[in-house]
């Protein structure tokens, strides 16, 4: 009787502990759900999603392949899914994003289950908690693109491999589901394909017997056969169409540091808490070493192969391409965590959730900035400013191409111009020189030449109001010389130069978010070429930036040439100097140099957000 009571007590205790840990999982899933579904009906459609939607409106499947997929840079899987999904359910933002939001929550569950099978409950709870709360994972669950789609199936590849091969639970359907998950993964994104190849290759090294090796080779064979119909498209996309280096820029060996700073919210507070947690929980376990090396190897090889390709061929490395391998570096680190009692597991789950969510909401301002769609923001500001100015004396410059889905909604009437050609500055100059209107609205959702700002202020010298968000800005200018409205550039100097004009860049570097503008004034009759003057940044005979500029050809007026430095896009040492060189046959009257504030949220999705914006605005 006593023995039975002891056994009963043990079972009840075990049941309560198991039940408690299950409640921790429910808590983590609830956090994941809330963070992804918060205000879900107002999550905006991003530019990337609009791009995908623009490539699904075809009458036949063959047309979709030729025009909507072949000319893109991704495999066909997600685009085909979107094609049929939109036909069935429509393009409304919440409906479009719903599968990806659900996949994002399910991915947290699979991370938990993987860590539980590999390293135990403590590792499972902490891995899933961090994965549920980081902006990196939240935002990719809120965007209807291949990343939120492919990550779930990449994780399922690992889960079903673990069940069938590592845990020897040889139910036939685990093997079938492994093959299906792998095929869906390779059709979602090329880096997901790379992940599958790396995972299955490393899995062969962990095979327990020859039979497992043959089965893994069979899995790989089925995946290759399933992908063969797509091979001509892949060859065209990689070798004929070209890459995406134009907007990413050249690969830098320090990218891995940049990547982890993005993942960790650019927050030393968050990094310190995570590091302290790691130190507190650290315990080396030889039994876990194989899986830790296996998991870490998946991420490291994904990064190394992508880096070699980017360095020697074309740069494809940005934070989202490593998204498919990211959970595995998290799982690898969690292998060092020692076992904890349930009460401490709860404490860590709640504590890490609180810290990460604080960083997400307060430091990263995720629900303020990400939800502030640039296209809708400029439309709202336009409507507001039209009311403010009673719709009169207003000219509108738009620097972006509206997504097709917004053309009707964002249609502008009256004096409005869409500018996005290579002859941008002469077009704007011609437009502004002939207008009699007193106010100008500049709506920008792209990356215009920075010289457009000083060009506008040469006709409309005063900034009345401005609004910024990620990748977009709305600026209201006026010809009025009211002191209340006048734009005050804190640093401005007019020089009567001898060339080459040279100055210390540090004297003008108040913030990386600012611009430095150069306006060169010369006599009308001196315009002679398409490269009238140049601007360089140099240090110790090394050139960090060089660009040529032309003057506006204005009849019977003093001609002006414009050059601007967007400091956030430039890299140079503190001792660097700028040099202005003008064609020797041109007579320069004077040069105006000034510093102005830029958009502090321009790259807020990947860069640190300034806490005190007053420091960065010079008005």
XYZ file of C-alpha atoms in Angstrom:
619
model
C 0.000 0.000 0.000
C 2.813 2.379 0.930
C 4.643 1.537 -2.274
C 1.530 2.278 -4.330
C 1.071 5.618 -2.587
C 4.683 6.555 -3.252
C 4.283 5.608 -6.902
C 1.021 7.547 -7.069
C 2.640 10.577 -5.474
C 5.542 10.406 -7.942
C 3.171 10.162 -10.904
C 1.112 13.096 -9.651
C 4.258 15.148 -9.147
C 5.506 14.252 -12.613
C 2.099 15.053 -14.091
C 2.047 18.460 -12.401
C 5.537 19.271 -13.640
C 4.682 18.173 -17.132
C 1.453 20.103 -16.958
C 3.304 23.212 -15.757
C 5.792 23.018 -18.593
C 2.897 22.575 -21.013
C 1.435 25.769 -19.604
C 4.752 27.467 -20.253
C 4.444 26.369 -23.873
C 0.906 27.738 -24.025
C 2.199 31.003 -22.576
C 4.932 31.197 -25.231
C 2.464 30.443 -28.024
C 0.090 33.089 -26.660
C 2.931 35.638 -26.707
C 3.823 34.603 -30.267
C 0.179 34.929 -31.323
C -0.320 38.358 -29.733
C 2.916 39.808 -31.117
C 2.081 38.652 -34.646
C -1.673 39.248 -34.676
C -1.692 42.557 -32.787
C -3.901 45.011 -34.718
C -3.728 42.498 -37.557
C -6.310 44.249 -39.727
C -4.042 47.304 -39.889
C -0.765 45.576 -40.727
C 0.215 47.307 -43.967
C 1.063 45.634 -47.231
C 4.759 46.282 -47.795
C 6.490 47.266 -51.020
C 7.828 43.714 -51.360
C 4.301 42.314 -51.100
C 2.963 44.804 -53.639
C 5.732 43.693 -55.978
C 4.570 40.085 -55.623
C 0.915 41.040 -56.114
C 1.817 42.918 -59.292
C 3.130 39.629 -60.693
C 0.073 37.401 -60.222
C -2.543 39.083 -62.411
C -2.276 36.791 -65.417
C -4.963 34.846 -67.206
C -2.984 31.600 -67.598
C -0.553 29.611 -65.476
C 2.046 29.676 -68.263
C 1.887 33.476 -68.333
C 2.397 33.496 -64.561
C 5.546 31.387 -64.973
C 6.991 33.443 -67.837
C 6.161 36.951 -66.587
C 5.522 36.624 -62.877
C 8.130 34.077 -61.764
C 10.876 33.741 -64.353
C 11.704 37.456 -64.140
C 11.759 37.368 -60.342
C 14.648 36.151 -58.212
C 12.836 33.453 -56.229
C 11.606 29.908 -56.866
C 8.027 29.493 -58.009
C 6.489 28.010 -54.864
C 5.274 31.046 -52.929
C 4.286 32.990 -56.047
C 2.169 30.064 -57.280
C 0.619 29.744 -53.827
C -0.184 33.485 -53.831
C -1.635 33.239 -57.354
C -4.252 30.666 -56.352
C -4.757 31.943 -52.809
C -5.642 35.451 -54.014
C -8.012 34.004 -56.615
C -9.871 32.200 -53.842
C -9.757 34.735 -51.006
C -8.798 38.139 -52.445
C -6.028 40.682 -51.803
C -7.241 42.320 -48.606
C -4.194 42.802 -46.369
C -5.276 40.655 -43.421
C -6.504 37.840 -45.663
C -3.267 37.917 -47.659
C -1.111 37.737 -44.528
C -3.193 35.235 -42.546
C -1.356 32.026 -43.626
C 2.014 33.616 -42.845
C 0.840 34.814 -39.437
C -0.341 31.296 -38.626
C 2.885 29.773 -39.971
C 4.823 32.170 -37.742
C 3.078 30.910 -34.611
C 3.443 27.272 -35.677
C 7.168 27.834 -36.276
C 7.516 28.761 -32.588
C 5.855 25.468 -31.664
C 8.262 23.488 -33.868
C 11.283 25.307 -32.402
C 10.035 24.299 -28.953
C 9.512 20.665 -29.973
C 12.927 20.434 -31.636
C 14.768 21.848 -28.633
C 12.731 19.571 -26.354
C 13.705 16.479 -28.344
C 17.339 17.513 -28.632
C 18.256 19.173 -25.340
C 15.343 19.131 -22.894
C 12.717 21.455 -21.454
C 14.928 24.338 -20.326
C 16.460 24.702 -23.779
C 13.033 24.341 -25.385
C 11.410 27.056 -23.291
C 14.219 29.586 -23.689
C 14.725 28.948 -27.421
C 11.012 29.245 -28.148
C 10.641 32.332 -25.929
C 13.393 34.208 -27.739
C 12.231 33.027 -31.151
C 8.655 34.102 -30.384
C 9.585 37.656 -29.377
C 12.392 38.951 -31.611
C 11.454 41.540 -34.226
C 13.392 39.475 -36.765
C 10.903 36.621 -36.454
C 7.811 38.733 -35.773
C 8.174 40.937 -38.841
C 8.905 38.011 -41.166
C 5.683 36.401 -39.940
C 3.762 39.579 -40.797
C 4.946 39.791 -44.406
C 3.441 37.541 -47.078
C 6.746 36.581 -48.646
C 8.853 33.388 -48.904
C 10.552 33.850 -45.532
C 7.514 33.400 -43.309
C 6.324 30.612 -45.589
C 9.551 28.648 -45.934
C 10.709 28.778 -42.320
C 7.927 26.492 -41.074
C 8.748 23.777 -43.585
C 12.494 24.110 -42.993
C 11.846 23.501 -39.303
C 9.558 20.573 -40.130
C 12.394 19.013 -42.136
C 14.455 19.013 -38.939
C 11.539 17.803 -36.817
C 10.627 14.818 -38.999
C 14.298 13.919 -39.431
C 14.626 13.934 -35.650
C 11.587 11.708 -35.224
C 12.435 9.176 -37.899
C 16.234 9.051 -37.907
C 17.555 10.433 -34.628
C 14.869 9.051 -32.294
C 14.359 5.879 -34.366
C 10.584 6.386 -34.444
C 10.368 4.690 -37.840
C 6.742 5.337 -38.687
C 6.469 5.526 -42.464
C 4.539 8.785 -42.477
C 7.410 10.636 -40.750
C 9.603 9.797 -43.739
C 6.902 10.881 -46.203
C 6.316 14.142 -44.328
C 10.078 14.775 -44.284
C 10.183 14.489 -48.089
C 7.129 16.744 -48.523
C 8.508 19.396 -46.144
C 11.870 19.355 -47.948
C 10.244 19.763 -51.380
C 8.096 22.684 -50.205
C 11.191 24.267 -48.643
C 13.270 24.172 -51.832
C 10.390 25.699 -53.782
C 10.003 28.574 -51.305
C 13.431 30.259 -51.502
C 16.909 29.467 -52.809
C 18.433 29.877 -49.358
C 15.825 27.432 -48.057
C 17.069 25.078 -50.784
C 20.615 25.646 -49.554
C 19.457 24.901 -46.017
C 17.861 21.590 -47.092
C 21.028 20.555 -48.945
C 23.227 21.374 -45.939
C 20.861 19.733 -43.467
C 20.588 16.446 -45.365
C 24.352 16.357 -45.989
C 25.149 16.824 -42.306
C 22.409 14.343 -41.409
C 24.282 11.677 -43.387
C 27.270 12.267 -41.105
C 25.038 11.576 -38.091
C 23.491 8.451 -39.603
C 23.582 5.516 -37.205
C 23.871 2.810 -39.847
C 24.094 2.206 -43.585
C 20.339 1.818 -43.887
C 19.832 5.367 -42.609
C 22.402 6.643 -45.114
C 20.500 5.060 -47.999
C 17.195 6.443 -46.760
C 18.644 9.948 -46.478
C 20.045 9.643 -50.003
C 16.580 8.546 -51.111
C 15.067 11.652 -49.487
C 17.591 13.833 -51.320
C 16.857 12.022 -54.571
C 13.123 12.657 -54.299
C 13.762 16.344 -53.582
C 16.061 16.676 -56.615
C 13.562 14.921 -58.878
C 10.781 17.189 -57.637
C 12.880 20.286 -58.377
C 14.014 19.266 -61.879
C 11.021 20.926 -63.652
C 12.082 24.219 -62.073
C 15.735 23.945 -63.100
C 15.487 25.962 -66.377
C 13.912 28.860 -64.454
C 16.627 28.681 -61.802
C 19.421 28.683 -64.396
C 17.892 31.720 -66.087
C 17.431 33.608 -62.804
C 20.962 32.973 -61.555
C 23.065 33.179 -64.709
C 21.077 35.197 -67.255
C 18.906 37.628 -65.335
C 21.586 38.817 -62.925
C 21.449 39.464 -59.224
C 20.367 42.072 -56.696
C 23.695 43.761 -56.048
C 22.309 47.083 -57.225
C 20.351 47.685 -54.046
C 22.361 45.592 -51.593
C 25.795 46.959 -52.443
C 29.121 45.112 -52.304
C 29.634 42.338 -49.772
C 31.567 43.236 -46.617
C 33.429 40.600 -44.544
C 32.031 42.156 -41.361
C 28.463 41.346 -42.400
C 28.075 38.644 -39.738
C 28.399 41.326 -37.040
C 25.825 43.489 -38.799
C 23.507 40.489 -39.072
C 23.535 39.635 -35.375
C 23.096 43.287 -34.422
C 19.959 43.352 -36.586
C 18.677 40.134 -35.014
C 19.367 41.450 -31.501
C 17.562 44.764 -32.077
C 20.780 46.837 -32.161
C 20.260 46.824 -28.393
C 23.119 46.464 -25.923
C 20.490 46.113 -23.215
C 19.026 43.029 -24.907
C 22.472 41.622 -25.727
C 23.546 42.027 -22.083
C 20.446 40.229 -20.778
C 20.872 37.349 -23.237
C 24.574 37.058 -22.429
C 23.859 37.039 -18.677
C 21.232 34.319 -19.212
C 23.736 32.233 -21.160
C 26.373 32.576 -18.429
C 23.841 31.720 -15.711
C 22.624 28.591 -17.522
C 25.934 27.449 -19.012
C 26.848 23.802 -18.645
C 29.004 21.836 -21.027
C 27.504 18.489 -21.983
C 29.461 16.001 -24.043
C 26.271 14.039 -24.745
C 24.766 17.058 -26.517
C 27.879 17.978 -28.468
C 26.987 16.177 -31.714
C 23.613 17.865 -32.060
C 25.047 21.236 -31.057
C 27.730 20.982 -33.751
C 25.153 19.702 -36.237
C 22.754 22.562 -35.538
C 25.475 25.205 -35.488
C 26.922 23.754 -38.684
C 23.628 24.304 -40.512
C 23.786 28.034 -39.805
C 27.541 28.459 -40.258
C 27.624 26.647 -43.609
C 24.596 28.618 -44.851
C 26.402 31.822 -43.954
C 29.777 30.765 -45.399
C 28.379 29.526 -48.716
C 26.258 32.654 -49.105
C 29.263 34.831 -48.246
C 31.599 33.131 -50.735
C 28.982 33.460 -53.483
C 28.428 37.117 -52.544
C 32.132 37.946 -52.465
C 33.159 36.280 -55.721
C 30.003 36.506 -57.855
C 27.265 38.883 -56.685
C 26.080 39.964 -53.286
C 22.885 38.257 -52.141
C 23.452 38.588 -48.400
C 20.839 40.468 -46.451
C 19.311 39.597 -43.110
C 16.307 37.677 -44.427
C 18.205 35.113 -46.506
C 19.676 33.658 -43.296
C 16.216 33.450 -41.744
C 15.834 29.771 -42.672
C 19.006 28.800 -40.801
C 18.593 31.215 -37.881
C 16.650 28.847 -35.554
C 19.564 26.426 -35.678
C 22.133 28.805 -34.241
C 19.584 29.457 -31.484
C 19.162 25.716 -30.923
C 22.921 25.187 -30.959
C 23.449 27.771 -28.211
C 20.561 26.337 -26.185
C 22.463 23.049 -26.010
C 24.646 24.662 -23.337
C 21.686 25.296 -21.011
C 21.491 23.183 -17.874
C 18.245 21.737 -16.571
C 16.156 23.916 -14.274
C 13.164 23.277 -12.017
C 9.762 24.391 -13.254
C 9.560 27.568 -11.150
C 12.851 28.853 -12.578
C 11.748 27.935 -16.095
C 8.658 30.092 -15.571
C 10.811 32.919 -14.245
C 13.102 32.804 -17.290
C 10.215 32.536 -19.751
C 8.420 35.556 -18.291
C 11.627 37.539 -17.774
C 13.005 36.968 -21.281
C 9.590 37.682 -22.785
C 9.322 40.962 -20.875
C 12.822 42.087 -21.882
C 12.480 41.138 -25.556
C 8.975 42.580 -25.921
C 10.141 45.792 -24.246
C 12.945 46.041 -26.790
C 10.541 45.217 -29.636
C 7.933 47.807 -28.649
C 9.993 50.587 -27.048
C 13.464 50.358 -28.569
C 12.513 49.137 -32.041
C 9.115 50.924 -32.095
C 7.856 48.023 -34.181
C 4.146 48.750 -33.930
C 4.656 52.449 -34.642
C 7.097 52.301 -37.534
C 6.337 49.023 -39.295
C 2.603 49.735 -39.204
C 3.187 53.233 -40.629
C 3.107 52.334 -44.320
C 5.014 54.849 -46.427
C 2.466 54.946 -49.250
C -0.476 55.532 -46.953
C 1.525 58.012 -44.869
C 2.189 60.288 -47.839
C -1.467 60.072 -48.852
C -2.584 61.053 -45.345
C -0.151 63.977 -45.226
C -1.278 65.135 -48.650
C -4.903 65.189 -47.561
C -3.988 66.958 -44.312
C -1.883 69.611 -46.040
C -4.439 70.207 -48.779
C -6.980 71.041 -46.073
C -4.434 73.202 -44.265
C -3.688 75.198 -47.424
C -7.271 75.050 -48.685
C -6.047 73.129 -51.748
C -4.694 76.265 -53.394
C -1.252 77.364 -54.534
C 0.054 73.823 -54.191
C 2.287 71.806 -56.478
C 2.978 68.134 -55.737
C 6.159 66.233 -56.628
C 5.971 62.451 -56.256
C 9.181 60.450 -56.348
C 8.009 56.849 -56.558
C 5.890 54.585 -58.685
C 2.622 53.713 -57.045
C 1.915 50.011 -56.705
C -0.896 49.084 -59.084
C -3.155 48.224 -56.142
C -2.890 51.815 -54.843
C -3.099 53.817 -58.064
C -6.813 54.463 -57.772
C -6.734 55.015 -54.030
C -3.771 57.395 -54.146
C -4.649 59.262 -57.331
C -3.621 62.911 -57.165
C -5.462 65.653 -58.988
C -4.319 69.151 -59.882
C -0.710 70.298 -60.187
C 1.078 67.036 -59.584
C 4.108 65.430 -61.184
C 5.517 61.928 -61.032
C 9.299 62.040 -61.304
C 11.537 58.983 -61.428
C 13.639 59.196 -64.578
C 17.383 59.558 -65.031
C 16.891 63.196 -66.054
C 15.300 63.945 -62.706
C 16.996 67.209 -61.699
C 16.592 69.031 -65.050
C 12.930 67.956 -65.111
C 12.324 69.269 -61.613
C 14.214 72.486 -62.337
C 12.152 73.100 -65.460
C 8.941 72.383 -63.570
C 9.751 74.637 -60.618
C 11.134 77.528 -62.639
C 7.867 77.882 -64.537
C 5.382 77.617 -61.656
C 3.622 80.549 -60.023
C 2.347 78.457 -57.103
C 3.467 79.361 -53.588
C 3.677 75.944 -51.904
C 5.207 72.609 -52.833
C 4.653 69.147 -51.424
C 7.416 66.577 -51.955
C 6.243 62.995 -51.409
C 9.001 60.415 -51.513
C 8.729 56.643 -51.091
C 11.981 55.722 -52.749
C 15.582 56.951 -52.939
C 15.790 60.070 -55.112
C 19.109 61.813 -55.711
C 19.745 63.810 -52.518
C 20.364 66.920 -54.639
C 16.628 67.269 -55.191
C 16.255 68.915 -51.763
C 18.605 71.897 -52.303
C 17.146 72.256 -55.801
C 13.640 72.560 -54.348
C 14.775 75.002 -51.661
C 16.309 77.260 -54.307
C 12.695 77.982 -55.369
C 10.801 77.160 -52.145
C 13.306 78.077 -49.407
C 11.158 77.354 -46.363
C 10.142 74.002 -44.876
C 6.752 74.266 -43.191
C 6.280 70.672 -42.082
C 7.835 67.226 -42.471
C 6.894 63.635 -41.717
C 9.154 60.574 -41.818
C 8.698 56.819 -41.747
C 10.639 53.753 -42.887
C 11.624 54.339 -46.507
C 9.389 57.373 -46.962
C 9.027 61.075 -46.255
C 6.599 63.917 -46.868
C 7.892 67.508 -46.932
C 5.906 70.725 -47.311
C 7.807 73.730 -48.722
C 6.793 77.353 -49.197
C 8.037 80.484 -50.950
C 6.839 82.540 -47.999
C 9.594 84.308 -46.078
C 7.637 84.319 -42.827
C 10.073 83.966 -39.938
C 7.728 81.415 -38.425
C 8.054 79.202 -41.461
C 11.630 79.875 -42.523
C 13.888 76.852 -42.705
C 16.815 77.364 -40.361
C 19.909 75.443 -41.396
C 22.055 75.510 -38.298
C 25.268 75.341 -40.290
C 25.506 77.361 -43.455
C 28.415 79.169 -45.031
C 28.964 80.935 -48.334
C 32.515 80.738 -49.676
C 34.211 82.661 -52.458
C 36.572 79.872 -53.305
C 39.902 79.121 -54.787
C 39.999 75.626 -56.212
C 40.245 72.906 -55.290
C 37.981 73.742 -52.357
C 38.779 71.489 -49.404
C 37.372 71.118 -45.896
C 37.295 68.773 -42.930
C 34.222 66.571 -43.107
C 34.121 66.281 -39.313
C 33.280 70.006 -39.108
C 29.967 69.234 -40.808
C 29.237 65.782 -39.391
C 26.613 66.487 -36.720
C 24.737 63.213 -37.211
C 24.845 60.265 -39.595
C 21.193 60.994 -40.421
C 22.041 64.391 -41.917
C 22.917 65.612 -45.397
C 25.641 68.019 -46.453
C 24.588 70.138 -49.431
C 26.870 72.009 -51.818
C 25.447 74.644 -54.170
C 27.908 76.027 -56.713
C 26.965 79.340 -58.351
C 28.475 80.307 -61.683
C 27.966 82.625 -64.643
C 25.353 81.567 -67.221
C 27.743 81.538 -70.153
C 30.220 79.124 -68.582
C 28.266 75.862 -68.875
C 30.338 73.673 -71.155
C 30.046 69.963 -70.419
C 28.164 67.112 -68.795
C 30.709 66.925 -65.962
C 31.058 70.485 -64.757
C 32.253 69.783 -61.219
C 32.989 66.862 -58.909
C 32.806 66.101 -55.207
C 35.132 63.630 -53.496
C 35.789 62.353 -49.968
C 39.433 61.465 -49.402
C 41.877 60.507 -46.676
C 45.584 59.783 -47.088
C 45.369 59.372 -50.855
C 42.417 56.981 -50.578
C 39.147 58.030 -52.221
C 35.991 56.961 -50.355
C 33.471 58.760 -52.556
C 33.581 60.446 -55.946
C 30.815 61.759 -58.144
C 30.465 64.252 -60.985
C 27.687 66.832 -61.253
C 26.298 69.268 -63.795
C 24.872 72.761 -63.573
C 21.265 73.602 -64.309
C 21.265 75.397 -67.655
C 19.112 78.435 -66.897
C 18.895 81.109 -69.553
C 19.642 84.651 -68.361
C 20.058 83.516 -64.764
C 22.868 82.612 -62.414
C 23.398 78.902 -62.886
C 23.543 76.581 -59.930
C 25.054 73.129 -59.563
C 23.954 70.845 -56.744
C 25.832 68.117 -54.887
C 24.700 66.399 -51.693
C 26.108 63.775 -49.355
C 23.701 61.363 -47.658
C 25.963 60.585 -44.713
C 24.195 57.417 -43.593
C 25.135 55.754 -46.900
C 28.818 56.675 -46.688
C 31.750 55.180 -44.833
C 34.907 57.186 -44.207
C 37.442 57.817 -41.400
C 37.120 60.720 -38.991
C 40.012 62.606 -40.579
C 38.486 62.509 -44.087
C 38.190 65.712 -46.105
C 35.849 66.749 -48.891
C 37.106 68.329 -52.108
C 35.134 70.258 -54.701
C 36.737 70.463 -58.140
C 35.249 72.646 -60.882
C 36.083 72.605 -64.566
C 38.858 75.160 -65.000
C 36.988 76.891 -67.823
C 34.059 77.725 -65.531
C 34.046 80.912 -63.489
C 32.572 80.237 -60.060
C 30.953 83.086 -58.159
C 30.485 81.328 -54.823
C 29.710 78.036 -53.095
C 27.129 77.538 -50.377
C 27.675 74.646 -47.943
C 24.968 73.661 -45.472
C 23.919 70.769 -43.267
C 20.309 69.606 -43.027
C 18.437 66.838 -41.199
C 17.547 63.635 -43.003
C 15.078 60.856 -42.334
C 16.139 59.110 -39.093
C 13.793 56.218 -39.905
C 15.068 55.642 -43.451
C 16.711 52.325 -42.545
C 14.948 51.806 -39.223
C 14.051 48.228 -40.145
C 17.744 47.262 -39.945
C 19.530 50.109 -38.140
C 19.406 51.512 -34.640
C 16.661 54.052 -34.015
C 17.800 57.283 -32.315
C 16.260 57.766 -28.884
C 16.282 61.558 -28.857
C 15.410 62.832 -32.306
C 15.939 66.453 -31.253
C 19.674 65.775 -31.426
C 19.418 64.974 -35.106
C 17.229 67.812 -36.328
C 19.042 71.061 -36.764
C 16.110 73.453 -37.138
